[in-house]
XYZ file of C-alpha atoms in Angstrom:
500
model
C 22.087 30.848 35.003
C 25.716 30.011 35.601
C 27.698 32.660 37.473
C 30.706 32.297 35.157
C 28.702 32.926 31.994
C 30.220 35.593 29.746
C 28.674 38.899 30.679
C 26.524 40.765 28.157
C 28.282 43.648 26.464
C 26.539 47.020 26.669
C 28.513 49.162 24.235
C 27.025 49.665 20.765
C 30.150 48.270 19.104
C 29.699 44.974 20.978
C 26.161 44.263 19.763
C 27.222 41.038 18.053
C 26.878 37.550 19.512
C 27.275 33.860 18.676
C 24.375 31.469 19.259
C 25.142 27.749 19.635
C 22.470 25.177 18.738
C 22.997 21.652 19.994
C 21.755 18.450 18.380
C 19.849 15.348 19.399
C 20.592 13.787 22.807
C 22.674 16.865 23.702
C 20.039 18.789 25.602
C 20.627 20.194 29.090
C 20.881 17.610 31.851
C 21.182 19.400 35.180
C 24.728 20.603 35.779
C 26.341 18.260 33.223
C 28.878 19.901 30.953
C 27.867 20.415 27.337
C 29.934 21.772 24.476
C 27.378 24.516 23.812
C 26.633 25.680 27.370
C 27.534 29.321 28.180
C 30.436 28.595 30.483
C 33.706 30.537 30.285
C 35.563 27.272 31.025
C 33.742 25.336 28.320
C 36.513 23.803 26.131
C 34.830 24.602 22.813
C 33.890 28.162 23.751
C 37.356 28.793 25.212
C 39.098 27.514 22.050
C 36.785 29.505 19.806
C 37.317 32.717 21.765
C 41.096 32.242 21.725
C 41.046 31.984 17.922
C 38.567 34.807 17.372
C 40.656 37.449 19.083
C 39.581 40.334 21.254
C 37.725 42.314 18.572
C 35.527 39.398 17.408
C 32.082 38.506 18.795
C 31.662 36.155 21.735
C 29.424 33.154 22.356
C 26.250 34.069 24.223
C 27.361 37.700 24.542
C 23.703 38.722 24.655
C 22.846 36.534 27.638
C 22.052 37.885 31.071
C 19.523 37.199 33.780
C 16.734 38.599 31.608
C 17.823 37.126 28.271
C 18.525 33.397 28.762
C 20.521 31.288 26.338
C 18.825 29.121 23.712
C 18.387 25.378 24.099
C 15.822 22.701 23.287
C 14.915 19.250 24.605
C 17.278 17.332 22.298
C 14.770 14.484 21.924
C 15.009 12.414 18.755
C 11.548 13.346 17.514
C 10.390 15.613 14.727
C 7.822 17.348 16.957
C 10.551 18.392 19.427
C 12.619 19.717 16.532
C 9.567 21.615 15.278
C 9.204 23.456 18.583
C 12.964 24.064 18.612
C 12.605 25.720 15.194
C 9.832 27.971 16.463
C 11.797 28.947 19.571
C 14.957 29.684 17.596
C 12.999 31.904 15.232
C 11.585 33.794 18.225
C 15.055 33.982 19.772
C 16.551 35.540 16.626
C 13.613 37.926 16.300
C 14.118 39.057 19.898
C 17.832 39.602 19.243
C 16.966 41.745 16.243
C 14.484 43.752 18.302
C 17.218 44.479 20.842
C 19.686 45.489 18.143
C 21.913 42.406 18.217
C 23.571 40.830 15.196
C 24.268 37.131 15.542
C 26.247 34.206 14.148
C 24.643 30.777 14.537
C 26.600 27.530 14.915
C 24.679 24.239 14.958
C 25.827 20.651 15.406
C 24.067 17.495 14.143
C 20.262 18.001 14.102
C 20.885 21.517 15.354
C 21.727 22.300 11.724
C 18.215 21.184 10.725
C 16.776 23.469 13.388
C 18.814 26.401 12.013
C 17.931 25.725 8.358
C 14.189 25.532 9.054
C 14.291 28.609 11.301
C 16.038 30.569 8.536
C 13.352 29.381 6.127
C 10.684 30.797 8.431
C 12.626 34.075 8.750
C 13.009 34.562 4.996
C 12.097 38.068 3.880
C 11.714 39.399 7.452
C 13.830 42.141 9.030
C 15.139 39.633 11.596
C 16.785 37.654 8.793
C 19.201 40.534 8.175
C 20.443 40.350 11.759
C 21.975 36.913 11.052
C 25.534 37.540 9.854
C 26.571 33.933 9.222
C 25.580 30.304 9.805
C 27.727 27.221 10.415
C 26.369 23.644 10.441
C 28.535 20.774 11.681
C 27.860 17.155 10.698
C 24.173 17.769 9.992
C 22.088 14.982 8.389
C 19.629 17.263 6.596
C 15.998 16.099 6.437
C 13.170 17.845 4.603
C 10.521 16.972 7.188
C 8.338 20.065 7.197
C 8.160 20.792 3.471
C 5.539 18.073 2.821
C 3.495 19.321 5.776
C 3.505 22.870 4.416
C 2.521 21.686 0.937
C -0.319 19.618 2.388
C -1.616 22.573 4.397
C -1.411 24.741 1.293
C -3.454 22.191 -0.644
C -6.017 21.953 2.132
C -6.407 25.709 2.108
C -6.997 25.493 -1.629
C -9.667 22.817 -1.197
C -11.393 24.849 1.506
C -11.308 27.930 -0.717
C -12.700 25.931 -3.634
C -15.405 24.432 -1.445
C -16.585 27.906 -0.560
C -16.018 29.478 -3.976
C -17.684 26.955 -6.267
C -21.103 26.866 -4.502
C -21.158 30.676 -4.466
C -20.430 30.792 -8.197
C -23.071 28.133 -8.848
C -25.631 30.174 -6.932
C -24.719 33.285 -8.887
C -25.060 31.310 -12.116
C -28.551 30.106 -11.155
C -29.629 33.639 -10.306
C -28.300 34.920 -13.631
C -30.074 32.144 -15.536
C -33.370 32.913 -13.777
C -33.164 36.594 -14.700
C -32.236 35.786 -18.301
C -35.281 33.530 -18.640
C -37.469 36.237 -17.165
C -36.193 38.633 -19.805
C -34.618 41.051 -17.374
C -31.058 40.383 -18.564
C -29.538 39.686 -21.927
C -27.459 36.757 -23.079
C -24.370 38.691 -22.009
C -25.171 37.621 -18.476
C -24.789 33.980 -19.502
C -21.400 34.743 -21.017
C -20.447 36.459 -17.777
C -21.482 33.387 -15.774
C -19.403 31.110 -18.008
C -16.403 33.408 -17.690
C -16.790 33.492 -13.904
C -16.917 29.690 -13.763
C -13.806 29.441 -15.961
C -11.956 31.880 -13.719
C -12.962 29.862 -10.651
C -11.701 26.618 -12.216
C -8.436 28.285 -13.239
C -8.021 29.700 -9.740
C -8.489 26.270 -8.170
C -6.024 24.700 -10.642
C -3.331 27.289 -9.933
C -3.904 27.215 -6.186
C -3.931 23.447 -5.697
C -1.582 22.191 -8.431
C 0.712 24.900 -9.766
C 1.588 26.844 -6.608
C 2.557 23.803 -4.478
C 5.069 22.853 -7.173
C 6.705 26.256 -7.563
C 6.408 27.364 -3.935
C 9.722 25.739 -2.820
C 11.521 27.761 -5.511
C 10.001 31.147 -4.731
C 12.398 31.982 -1.896
C 15.427 30.016 -3.020
C 17.429 33.074 -4.074
C 17.922 36.309 -2.211
C 19.517 39.581 -3.211
C 21.632 39.547 -0.035
C 21.768 35.913 1.162
C 23.085 34.930 4.571
C 26.445 33.141 4.139
C 26.341 29.601 5.531
C 29.117 27.043 5.908
C 28.319 23.331 6.055
C 31.088 21.003 7.273
C 30.468 17.275 6.893
C 32.395 14.032 6.766
C 31.618 10.776 5.032
C 32.989 9.052 8.147
C 30.528 10.799 10.461
C 28.940 7.976 12.475
C 25.530 9.623 12.906
C 25.263 10.520 9.229
C 26.370 7.032 8.167
C 23.863 5.331 10.447
C 20.898 7.504 9.437
C 21.815 7.532 5.742
C 22.214 3.771 5.474
C 19.139 2.980 7.560
C 17.091 5.303 5.328
C 18.521 4.176 1.970
C 18.753 0.422 2.641
C 15.813 -1.507 1.133
C 13.691 -3.541 3.492
C 15.638 -6.799 4.009
C 12.582 -8.519 5.506
C 9.984 -7.551 2.902
C 8.259 -10.241 0.824
C 8.487 -9.571 -2.899
C 5.231 -11.404 -3.649
C 1.762 -10.018 -3.182
C -0.247 -11.017 -0.122
C -2.462 -13.628 -1.941
C 0.538 -15.218 -3.668
C 2.488 -15.329 -0.392
C -0.385 -16.899 1.559
C -1.097 -19.495 -1.167
C 2.584 -20.389 -1.331
C 2.796 -20.831 2.440
C -0.421 -22.874 2.383
C 0.961 -25.161 -0.309
C 4.243 -25.569 1.541
C 2.438 -26.434 4.786
C 0.232 -29.012 3.022
C 3.225 -30.680 1.365
C 5.091 -30.690 4.667
C 2.191 -32.414 6.421
C 1.907 -34.937 3.623
C 5.623 -35.768 3.613
C 5.636 -36.047 7.406
C 2.658 -38.407 7.326
C 4.221 -40.511 4.575
C 7.455 -40.760 6.548
C 5.964 -41.519 9.952
C 3.171 -43.931 8.955
C 4.257 -47.585 8.846
C 3.516 -48.876 5.371
C 3.808 -52.239 3.758
C 6.838 -53.237 1.737
C 7.231 -51.430 -1.574
C 6.240 -53.232 -4.744
C 9.374 -53.847 -6.816
C 7.656 -55.360 -9.842
C 8.379 -53.836 -13.299
C 4.699 -52.981 -13.679
C 4.849 -50.469 -10.815
C 4.844 -47.211 -12.879
C 2.082 -48.497 -15.148
C -0.036 -49.496 -12.182
C 0.429 -46.011 -10.723
C -1.102 -44.371 -13.772
C -3.893 -46.946 -13.822
C -4.961 -46.076 -10.301
C -4.744 -42.367 -11.002
C -7.052 -42.954 -13.940
C -9.578 -44.753 -11.742
C -9.367 -41.926 -9.216
C -10.445 -39.507 -11.921
C -13.296 -41.853 -12.874
C -14.551 -41.930 -9.312
C -14.670 -38.151 -9.252
C -16.462 -38.129 -12.615
C -19.026 -40.606 -11.272
C -19.708 -38.399 -8.275
C -20.215 -35.415 -10.542
C -22.358 -37.333 -13.018
C -24.994 -38.411 -10.499
C -26.425 -34.912 -9.828
C -26.062 -34.156 -13.527
C -28.210 -37.185 -14.332
C -30.977 -36.452 -11.866
C -31.084 -32.813 -12.827
C -31.400 -33.354 -16.607
C -33.048 -35.779 -19.051
C -32.795 -39.586 -18.613
C -30.617 -39.930 -21.772
C -27.544 -39.554 -19.574
C -28.394 -42.714 -17.629
C -26.177 -44.820 -19.893
C -23.171 -42.587 -19.232
C -23.816 -42.731 -15.502
C -24.047 -46.517 -15.539
C -20.835 -46.781 -17.584
C -18.897 -44.490 -15.283
C -20.334 -46.258 -12.248
C -19.186 -49.633 -13.597
C -15.700 -48.328 -14.130
C -15.721 -46.923 -10.599
C -16.793 -50.297 -9.244
C -14.006 -51.995 -11.186
C -11.554 -49.465 -9.779
C -12.820 -50.107 -6.266
C -12.453 -53.896 -6.751
C -8.911 -53.416 -8.003
C -8.168 -51.187 -5.021
C -9.467 -53.818 -2.603
C -7.378 -56.424 -4.356
C -4.343 -54.202 -4.184
C -4.846 -53.662 -0.466
C -5.172 -57.368 0.026
C -2.000 -58.138 -1.927
C -0.059 -55.480 0.031
C 1.307 -53.198 -2.682
C 2.103 -50.179 -0.491
C 3.587 -47.914 -3.162
C 0.541 -48.261 -5.426
C -1.726 -47.433 -2.497
C 0.357 -44.336 -1.727
C 0.196 -43.083 -5.313
C -3.507 -43.723 -5.483
C -4.274 -41.939 -2.239
C -1.879 -39.014 -2.732
C -4.450 -36.571 -4.188
C -6.864 -37.391 -1.375
C -4.182 -36.920 1.269
C -3.020 -33.633 -0.263
C -6.583 -32.327 -0.252
C -6.990 -33.359 3.376
C -3.658 -31.826 4.460
C -4.547 -28.609 2.606
C -7.734 -28.355 4.620
C -5.754 -28.933 7.823
C -3.349 -26.148 6.836
C -6.095 -23.512 6.452
C -5.782 -22.259 10.074
C -2.316 -20.852 9.294
C -3.788 -18.198 6.979
C -4.358 -15.522 9.694
C -0.875 -15.943 11.148
C 0.734 -15.821 7.691
C -1.177 -12.616 6.882
C 0.134 -11.056 10.108
C 3.659 -12.278 9.288
C 3.428 -10.703 5.828
C 2.351 -7.339 7.238
C 4.998 -7.387 9.987
C 7.767 -8.182 7.516
C 6.516 -5.430 5.235
C 6.240 -2.693 7.882
C 8.853 -3.552 10.530
C 11.772 -1.996 8.647
C 9.769 1.173 7.994
C 9.027 1.457 11.719
C 12.732 1.054 12.491
C 13.574 3.758 9.954
C 11.031 6.133 11.505
C 12.387 5.540 15.010
C 15.979 6.063 13.869
C 15.125 9.293 12.019
C 12.932 10.549 14.855
C 9.838 10.471 12.647
C 7.536 8.295 14.726
C 3.969 9.345 13.922
C 5.061 11.161 10.744
C 2.399 10.425 8.105
C 4.368 11.414 5.023
C 6.989 9.587 2.924
C 10.336 9.405 4.685
C 12.694 12.168 3.523
C 16.141 11.425 2.189
C 19.151 11.964 4.450
C 21.434 14.402 2.612
C 24.325 16.761 3.264
C 22.473 19.633 1.528
C 19.370 21.298 3.026
C 16.260 21.404 0.860
C 14.839 24.420 2.716
C 17.166 27.049 4.122
C 15.366 30.317 3.394
C 17.672 33.160 2.411
C 20.927 31.361 3.241
C 23.570 30.497 0.673
C 25.508 27.405 1.693
C 29.140 26.599 1.059
C 29.947 22.971 1.796
C 33.313 21.673 2.886
C 34.594 18.285 3.959
C 36.055 17.851 7.389
C 39.825 18.450 7.104
C 41.740 15.264 6.345
C 43.954 15.656 9.395
C 40.883 15.944 11.618
C 39.362 12.806 10.080
C 42.605 10.878 10.566
C 42.814 11.753 14.262
C 39.123 11.040 14.798
C 39.324 7.682 12.999
C 42.248 6.646 15.203
C 40.259 7.540 18.307
C 37.196 5.757 16.941
C 39.063 2.441 16.755
C 39.285 2.387 20.530
C 35.585 3.252 20.799
C 34.619 0.348 18.515
C 36.708 -2.096 20.520
C 35.185 -0.964 23.802
C 31.551 -0.910 22.618
C 31.259 -3.632 19.998
C 33.938 -6.128 21.043
C 35.116 -8.743 18.591
C 33.488 -9.337 15.233
C 32.331 -12.767 16.384
C 30.419 -11.275 19.313
C 28.892 -8.623 17.057
C 27.511 -11.049 14.496
C 26.387 -13.579 17.092
C 24.192 -10.866 18.656
C 23.024 -9.193 15.456
C 19.436 -8.463 16.486
C 18.683 -4.863 15.574
C 15.827 -3.179 17.425
C 14.632 0.390 17.809
C 16.132 0.609 21.307
C 19.495 -0.555 19.907
C 19.441 2.227 17.311
C 18.460 4.814 19.947
C 21.230 3.664 22.297
C 23.764 3.737 19.477
C 22.749 7.272 18.499
C 23.070 8.409 22.103
C 26.556 6.913 22.349
C 27.536 8.600 19.083
C 26.251 11.979 20.248
C 27.844 11.891 23.689
C 31.177 10.180 23.021
C 33.746 12.853 22.152
C 36.255 10.366 20.707
C 34.241 9.901 17.502
C 34.203 11.761 14.191
C 30.759 13.138 15.046
C 32.291 15.099 17.948
C 35.476 16.168 16.131
C 33.645 19.208 14.721
C 33.750 20.936 18.122
C 36.664 19.130 19.820
C 39.441 19.289 17.212
C 41.486 22.486 17.045
C 41.635 22.567 13.232
C 37.865 22.454 12.894
C 37.415 25.117 15.604
C 39.928 27.238 13.699
C 37.820 26.923 10.516
C 34.672 27.991 12.382
C 36.503 31.007 13.826
C 37.787 32.102 10.408
C 34.274 31.881 8.937
C 32.801 34.001 11.722
C 35.594 36.553 11.469
C 35.150 36.752 7.701
C 31.495 37.762 8.083
C 31.676 39.657 11.353
C 30.438 43.257 11.358
C 33.322 44.311 13.584
C 35.943 42.829 11.312
C 34.404 44.507 8.275
C 34.299 47.805 10.156
């Protein structure tokens, strides 16, 4: 622990503290300064204490050598945030056990940690020890609601799996006794009623309750007042919101079979056109009969195919079809003679038109090996954007639909939020400072667009820069005096000491 940490107050009137919850990429790194660390010289804590006055609570007033301050890893991953939620719940419960009231201030994803912890504390005595909550620039994500609903459904299936066989066994025993004459038909009615109750129980447990469960704890008789301050110019919120809401720019709109057939056709035509361009042909026939001759040779091509098909038909059926076979064969021979004559006379265009179907068939067969690579390309284009979204949101390995990025929490337990925009003056000063940041990190527009290759590491690096650079809007919540003043007024408004 730092030696200059504010000392814990021992008098009963001082049993009120402020807990600071940092966001992603803001975890402890050795002796590096952090806005939330319990240091008397910390700029944010010093400004907040100056505006709170002597009678107001202090940041980390409960901390000593036995009771350490709260922090978490700060990793951009939903599992790390899950453990942060559990630890914050335990931290608040321990404060309540020791008789402390607390105000909680969270920045960025720290607001998600607070909201989920308050959801877990709903209806418990420890919830009443929280006097107020403040979230700063939080991109709210409902990550754990789907997991809870899934677990609830699984519990219902397990209950049904154990309940239905037991009821079936009871029904068989009742039926056996009825047939033996020991019981009356009332036992059958009882068995039917029991089965109906079991089905109704399973329906309510697995379908009805998961739908109404999120609404059961939405309202509280004495909700915890919460203040949410956000800005539409917040860089982290803009990045996460737009990455989540932007449709996949690489996805193929066609189905996989249609896409593969289209690519196969395009490859065959490309091979054919390349062969027609590169192969040295004879001079083109410029006679007026050229178009007519083209259709004539296409007709004979069809006859050749018909002759090939007619031979097995003839040998497989009655000999009456011999005349048709001979006729088609004669036409094929005539077509072959004309083709030989055409080759001899050197009419290159007629030869090309005649052989085009054969060449297209051959090039299509040569293009078949591209099918595996095109299938892989289709899947990569379909899933790559989703993977980027999961990395940006810290949801790698999350098996549920991606949640929306909002400014309003979906699950906050017994808290009642009041949402405010970042003061206009604060936004103006932060936007002016951000211009210098953009020039130093992104350079000119030409350089930006010439290197526009977005990867997961790029998004992670950008989020780290946004979280750590105090010249941006995302940091103005705890660096600008006006915003610190608003936080102080909210805490004073709901402080036990001030009300006393």
